[in-house]
Amino acid sequence: PKVTDEMLANNPLNVGMIMSGRWGLESHGAKNNLESIAKGFIMGQRLGKKLKARNEDKSLKYNRLRSGSIDKRRISNLGYGTGTVFQKVETMLYDDAAIHISIDASSSMRGRNWSQSITMASAIAKAASMIEGLDVVISVRASDWTNGSSGERPIIMVTYDSTKDSIARFRKVMTQIRPQGCTPEGLCFEAIQKQLIAMKKGKEGYFLNLSDGMPGANGYDGIKARQHTRDQVNAMKKNGLHVLSYYVNESDYKCESTMEAFKYMYGADARFVNVESVADIANTMNAKFLVPKA
């Protein structure tokens, strides 16, 4: 539920995703993470400005109507037989929102896939820190090989919670996280269903996934794993969560079978965009997040 300072310093649970101690901070992976986070914070400044419409009450005025409230500026037209002297004002308000960002931290995400994902998560975390009423939780998921292949276990760890942690805390923890192990997608989604529902607490709830595609772990793969992941995504939506799932791939060549599997699992909520583009991210997020109250 929370990556602690003790875990970062000593890794008492021996979780493969954590680069603990001094070695972790001086590793090549940690330095790459820091660069990706810094890039994300710069993007986040711009993204925050694009999403700030959530903080603004937008009013639209419709006039020349035959019903509504009197438009004083058109009262003089009553003497000329016109009945279109009414107006109506609609104000768009937005509910507070909570976003859970879950990042695939399996071994296949190493390299640019991981850098892109860290950059995007950093951008959203930074943007959310600028927006009133928008909370963010970030988790990473993979599997651990502590006891060899027979002891492989799916793991999901919360690395940041904006309701409790500072943005500096986000940087500290994410610097020491590396991709490790397999891809237990739906297993991890199932494990946090209750937390996702609790996260809402009267807010609009969102689940945002970053992944390079196929689920796969010890005894968990193929159509069975894809169907299970799909079922967990549908369960989120049934419980009132909005879902966005970004396909992350470092190559211009995208494996069609993997992309089809991704669409099967996430349906209309699958997104194939440049995750390093502020405009692409803002457009897809605005479509989900800038939904006025009914």
CSV table of N, CA and C in Angstrom, one decimal, residues 1-5 7 13 15 17-18 100-101 136-141 154-165 169 173 177 188 191-192 194-196:
chain,number,residue,atom,x,y,z
A,1,PRO,N,0.8,-1.2,0.0
A,1,PRO,CA,0.0,0.0,0.0
A,1,PRO,C,0.8,1.3,0.0
A,2,LYS,N,2.1,1.2,0.4
A,2,LYS,CA,3.0,2.4,0.4
A,2,LYS,C,4.4,2.0,0.4
A,3,VAL,N,5.2,2.6,-0.5
A,3,VAL,CA,6.6,2.3,-0.5
A,3,VAL,C,7.3,3.2,0.6
A,4,THR,N,7.9,2.6,1.6
A,4,THR,CA,8.4,3.4,2.7
A,4,THR,C,9.8,3.7,2.5
A,5,ASP,N,10.3,4.6,3.4
A,5,ASP,CA,11.8,5.0,3.4
A,5,ASP,C,12.6,3.8,3.7
A,7,MET,N,12.0,0.7,2.9
A,7,MET,CA,12.1,-0.1,1.7
A,7,MET,C,13.1,0.5,0.7
A,13,LEU,N,11.9,-6.5,2.1
A,13,LEU,CA,11.1,-7.5,1.4
A,13,LEU,C,11.7,-8.0,0.2
A,15,VAL,N,12.2,-6.8,-2.8
A,15,VAL,CA,11.3,-6.6,-4.0
A,15,VAL,C,12.2,-6.2,-5.2
A,17,MET,N,11.8,-4.7,-7.9
A,17,MET,CA,11.5,-3.4,-8.6
A,17,MET,C,12.3,-2.2,-7.9
A,18,ILE,N,12.7,-2.4,-6.6
A,18,ILE,CA,13.3,-1.4,-5.9
A,18,ILE,C,14.8,-1.4,-5.9
A,100,HIS,N,-6.2,7.0,-10.5
A,100,HIS,CA,-5.2,6.0,-10.1
A,100,HIS,C,-4.5,5.7,-11.4
A,101,ILE,N,-3.2,6.0,-11.4
A,101,ILE,CA,-2.3,5.6,-12.6
A,101,ILE,C,-1.6,4.4,-12.2
A,136,VAL,N,-4.3,12.3,-7.2
A,136,VAL,CA,-3.6,11.3,-8.0
A,136,VAL,C,-2.9,10.2,-7.1
A,137,VAL,N,-3.2,9.0,-7.4
A,137,VAL,CA,-2.4,7.9,-6.8
A,137,VAL,C,-1.7,7.2,-8.0
A,138,ILE,N,-0.4,6.8,-7.7
A,138,ILE,CA,0.4,6.1,-8.8
A,138,ILE,C,0.9,4.8,-8.2
A,139,SER,N,0.7,3.8,-8.9
A,139,SER,CA,1.2,2.5,-8.5
A,139,SER,C,2.0,1.8,-9.7
A,140,VAL,N,2.9,0.9,-9.3
A,140,VAL,CA,3.7,0.1,-10.3
A,140,VAL,C,3.4,-1.3,-10.0
A,141,ARG,N,3.4,-2.1,-11.1
A,141,ARG,CA,3.0,-3.5,-11.0
A,141,ARG,C,4.0,-4.4,-11.8
A,154,PRO,N,2.9,-12.0,-8.1
A,154,PRO,CA,2.5,-10.6,-8.6
A,154,PRO,C,2.7,-9.6,-7.5
A,155,ILE,N,3.1,-8.4,-7.9
A,155,ILE,CA,3.3,-7.4,-6.9
A,155,ILE,C,2.8,-6.1,-7.5
A,156,ILE,N,2.0,-5.3,-6.7
A,156,ILE,CA,1.6,-4.0,-7.0
A,156,ILE,C,1.9,-3.1,-5.8
A,157,MET,N,2.6,-2.0,-6.1
A,157,MET,CA,3.1,-1.1,-5.0
A,157,MET,C,2.6,0.4,-5.3
A,158,VAL,N,2.1,1.0,-4.3
A,158,VAL,CA,1.7,2.4,-4.4
A,158,VAL,C,3.0,3.3,-4.1
A,159,THR,N,3.3,4.0,-5.1
A,159,THR,CA,4.6,4.8,-5.0
A,159,THR,C,4.3,6.3,-4.7
A,160,TYR,N,3.0,6.7,-4.9
A,160,TYR,CA,2.7,8.2,-4.7
A,160,TYR,C,1.2,8.3,-4.5
A,161,ASP,N,0.8,9.2,-3.5
A,161,ASP,CA,-0.6,9.5,-3.2
A,161,ASP,C,-0.6,11.0,-2.9
A,162,SER,N,-1.2,11.8,-3.8
A,162,SER,CA,-1.1,13.2,-3.7
A,162,SER,C,-1.9,13.7,-2.5
A,163,THR,N,-2.8,12.9,-1.9
A,163,THR,CA,-3.5,13.4,-0.7
A,163,THR,C,-2.6,13.3,0.6
A,164,LYS,N,-1.4,12.5,0.4
A,164,LYS,CA,-0.5,12.3,1.6
A,164,LYS,C,0.9,12.8,1.3
A,165,ASP,N,1.3,12.7,0.0
A,165,ASP,CA,2.7,12.9,-0.3
A,165,ASP,C,2.9,14.2,-1.1
A,169,ARG,N,8.3,13.9,-2.9
A,169,ARG,CA,8.2,12.5,-2.5
A,169,ARG,C,8.1,11.6,-3.7
A,173,VAL,N,10.8,8.5,-4.6
A,173,VAL,CA,10.4,7.1,-4.8
A,173,VAL,C,10.6,6.6,-6.2
A,177,ILE,N,12.7,3.1,-8.7
A,177,ILE,CA,11.9,2.0,-9.2
A,177,ILE,C,12.4,1.6,-10.6
A,188,CYS,N,-3.3,-7.9,-10.8
A,188,CYS,CA,-3.0,-6.7,-10.0
A,188,CYS,C,-4.3,-5.8,-10.0
A,191,ALA,N,-6.6,-7.1,-7.5
A,191,ALA,CA,-6.2,-6.9,-6.1
A,191,ALA,C,-6.5,-5.5,-5.6
A,192,ILE,N,-6.7,-4.5,-6.5
A,192,ILE,CA,-6.9,-3.2,-6.0
A,192,ILE,C,-8.3,-2.7,-6.3
A,194,LYS,N,-11.1,-2.9,-4.6
A,194,LYS,CA,-11.7,-2.2,-3.5
A,194,LYS,C,-11.1,-0.9,-3.2
A,195,GLN,N,-9.8,-0.8,-3.4
A,195,GLN,CA,-9.2,0.5,-3.2
A,195,GLN,C,-9.6,1.5,-4.2
A,196,LEU,N,-9.8,1.1,-5.4
A,196,LEU,CA,-10.2,2.0,-6.5
A,196,LEU,C,-11.6,2.5,-6.2
